C-alpha positions as MATLAB code, in Angstrom:
seq = 'MGVPKRLTEMQMRFSEFVVFGGPDGPMTQSEAAVAAGYSPKRARQEGSELMNPRLSPLVAHYIGKLKEERLKKFEVSYEGHVAELARIKDLALKKGSFSSAVNAETNRGKAAGLYIERKIIKHGKLEDMSELELENKMKQILDDYAPILNVTPPNTKLPTPKKQKGRGKKQKEIKLQSSNKGSRQGNKSIPQSVVVKI';
ca = [
     -41.635   -8.737   27.446;
     -40.933   -5.580   25.336;
     -37.615   -4.201   23.769;
     -35.537   -2.080   26.804;
     -35.427    2.233   26.408;
     -32.486    1.980   27.433;
     -28.673   -0.156   27.850;
     -27.820   -1.747   31.280;
     -24.341   -1.599   32.657;
     -23.758   -4.011   31.901;
     -24.177   -4.391   27.803;
     -22.903   -0.429   28.173;
     -19.425   -2.302   29.638;
     -19.375   -5.717   27.325;
     -19.851   -3.457   24.418;
     -17.198   -1.132   24.730;
     -14.716   -4.666   25.664;
     -16.503   -5.883   22.033;
     -15.147   -2.529   20.386;
     -12.178   -1.935   22.413;
     -11.101   -5.357   24.002;
      -9.398   -5.231   27.294;
      -6.103   -4.184   29.231;
      -4.630   -7.329   27.130;
      -6.094   -7.019   23.373;
      -8.722   -7.801   21.928;
     -11.840  -10.182   23.653;
     -13.461  -12.617   21.848;
     -18.011  -12.388   22.743;
     -17.720  -14.612   25.700;
     -14.130  -12.347   27.620;
     -15.628   -9.946   27.246;
     -19.887  -10.603   29.110;
     -17.014  -12.179   31.199;
     -15.074   -9.119   31.751;
     -18.906   -7.142   31.801;
     -20.149   -8.969   34.581;
     -22.314  -11.688   32.793;
     -22.386  -14.902   34.952;
     -18.990  -17.948   33.435;
     -21.190  -20.311   32.568;
     -23.408  -18.763   29.950;
     -21.064  -16.082   28.573;
     -20.732  -17.536   25.322;
     -24.762  -17.150   25.195;
     -25.149  -14.032   26.241;
     -22.370  -13.045   23.719;
     -24.214  -14.072   21.179;
     -27.275  -13.132   22.320;
     -26.272   -9.688   23.318;
     -24.697   -9.226   19.110;
     -27.508   -9.912   17.939;
     -29.621   -7.395   16.571;
     -32.794   -8.698   16.484;
     -32.381  -10.018   20.581;
     -30.187   -7.137   21.117;
     -30.732   -3.130   18.777;
     -29.797   -1.223   22.038;
     -26.407   -2.791   22.175;
     -26.011   -3.615   18.504;
     -26.475    0.478   17.290;
     -24.360    1.406   21.047;
     -21.820   -0.904   19.101;
     -21.913    0.762   15.961;
     -21.550    4.211   17.282;
     -18.384    2.728   19.207;
     -16.695    1.301   16.187;
     -17.648    4.408   13.994;
     -16.048    7.303   16.892;
     -12.572    4.560   17.196;
     -12.431    4.586   13.023;
     -12.549    8.719   13.343;
     -10.274    8.262   16.783;
      -7.749    6.624   14.483;
      -8.399    7.952   10.898;
      -5.352    8.650    9.008;
      -5.247   12.030    6.720;
      -2.375   13.555    5.393;
      -2.321   16.228    7.270;
      -1.797   13.834   10.771;
       0.198   11.612    9.130;
       2.684   14.146    8.385;
       2.448   15.975   12.198;
       2.787   11.782   13.585;
       6.127   11.602   12.320;
       7.486   15.356   12.767;
       6.763   14.027   16.352;
       8.327   11.443   15.885;
      10.879   13.187   14.598;
      11.654   15.724   17.052;
      10.977   12.934   19.545;
      14.158   10.674   18.306;
      16.395   13.693   18.079;
      16.276   13.904   21.999;
      17.337   11.169   22.497;
      20.017   11.122   20.315;
      18.534    8.387   17.733;
      19.798   10.052   13.912;
      18.581    6.509   12.312;
      14.961    6.593   13.485;
      14.580   10.313   12.639;
      15.608   10.040    9.229;
      13.441    6.871    8.823;
      10.710    9.402    9.902;
      12.487   12.369    8.448;
      12.265    9.999    4.278;
       9.000    9.570    5.275;
       7.250   12.508    5.828;
       9.195   13.725    2.970;
       7.909   10.162    0.461;
       3.479   11.314    2.608;
       4.592   14.880    1.033;
       4.901   12.921   -2.774;
       9.328   14.442   -2.851;
      10.402   10.666   -3.348;
       9.530    9.277   -6.664;
       9.546    5.103   -6.350;
       9.862    3.540   -9.054;
      10.433   -0.315  -10.375;
      10.899   -1.502  -13.875;
       9.580   -4.801  -14.242;
      11.015   -6.081  -17.928;
       9.560   -9.858  -19.240;
      10.064  -11.243  -22.699;
      11.864  -14.377  -23.979;
      14.884  -15.408  -24.881;
      14.098  -15.867  -28.613;
      13.233  -12.914  -28.806;
      17.072  -11.019  -27.702;
      19.286  -10.072  -30.656;
      23.312  -11.833  -30.060;
      24.146   -9.313  -28.460;
      21.947   -8.889  -25.891;
      21.884  -12.970  -25.486;
      26.020  -12.119  -24.338;
      25.296   -9.261  -22.609;
      22.458  -11.438  -21.000;
      25.104  -14.352  -20.012;
      28.181  -12.316  -19.677;
      25.580  -11.025  -16.165;
      25.095  -14.233  -15.185;
      27.879  -15.299  -14.659;
      29.543  -12.033  -13.651;
      26.575  -12.632  -10.509;
      26.652  -16.273   -9.899;
      30.663  -17.054  -10.288;
      30.948  -17.792   -7.180;
      28.277  -20.596   -7.479;
      29.341  -21.607  -10.224;
      32.454  -21.550  -10.048;
      33.454  -20.824  -13.675;
      35.509  -19.012  -16.113;
      33.474  -16.910  -18.393;
      33.792  -18.144  -22.301;
      35.443  -16.502  -25.377;
      33.497  -13.360  -25.626;
      31.889  -14.417  -29.391;
      28.710  -16.505  -29.050;
      29.278  -19.573  -31.369;
      26.976  -19.765  -34.456;
      23.488  -21.372  -34.117;
      22.924  -25.362  -35.526;
      20.297  -26.006  -37.712;
      18.071  -28.160  -35.173;
      15.905  -31.129  -37.357;
      11.968  -31.464  -37.594;
      11.139  -28.037  -35.275;
      13.792  -25.536  -37.612;
      14.285  -23.300  -34.378;
      17.751  -22.689  -34.242;
      19.083  -22.987  -30.583;
      22.204  -21.553  -29.201;
      24.631  -23.076  -26.634;
      27.128  -22.417  -24.667;
      29.862  -24.206  -23.002;
      31.338  -23.500  -19.507;
      34.246  -24.407  -18.649;
      34.937  -25.043  -15.354;
      38.392  -23.872  -13.147;
      38.546  -26.856  -11.648;
      38.402  -30.186  -13.400;
      37.097  -33.339  -11.600;
      38.362  -31.974   -7.795;
      36.376  -33.110   -5.525;
      33.763  -31.012   -3.088;
      32.097  -33.022   -0.369;
      30.870  -35.663   -1.031;
      29.856  -33.911   -4.535;
      32.069  -33.490   -7.466;
      32.250  -30.543   -9.889;
      31.841  -30.946  -13.320;
      34.226  -30.511  -16.503;
      31.375  -28.197  -18.040;
      27.936  -27.534  -18.294;
      26.617  -26.771  -21.585;
      23.819  -23.751  -21.606;
      20.988  -23.990  -24.546;
      19.591  -20.725  -25.713;
];
């Protein structure tokens, strides 16, 4: 038995269901086979055979063409993207949805390069910071987490570093006093002081 010279209607429908899906969305090979008209009892085997390029080269070739067609249809280009955003903006303005219109216009501006987003990520160690930088960092931490810590800020001057025996490295200790000493909150007691070693 030779290879057929053209696709049957069922093979074409199967290929289209595999590539484009059905009304409810994407379909598996066996679902596509049943939707194309193949027997539900043999749907899984039929789907597998139809997807095999050695057994069904015409179907595999047709599926490839359909996938290329789908890619071209949904291809994103700069001009198409900006035009679509403009269309969305106009529709949003007609419906009175100003925030959607602003978002669409902002995204058009980003696509055109009118907005530049910068993110700066710094990496470093506390050991590399000067005393002034450490002091500012501790103030920032206290300000950021004051509601959680319920801590009064320490004096502006850091204590002088103490030498530790053994390793020869300096460690700094900052003692933070709690504003409500020994009080209880729920079942947890709030510590009277917190020591941060740097």
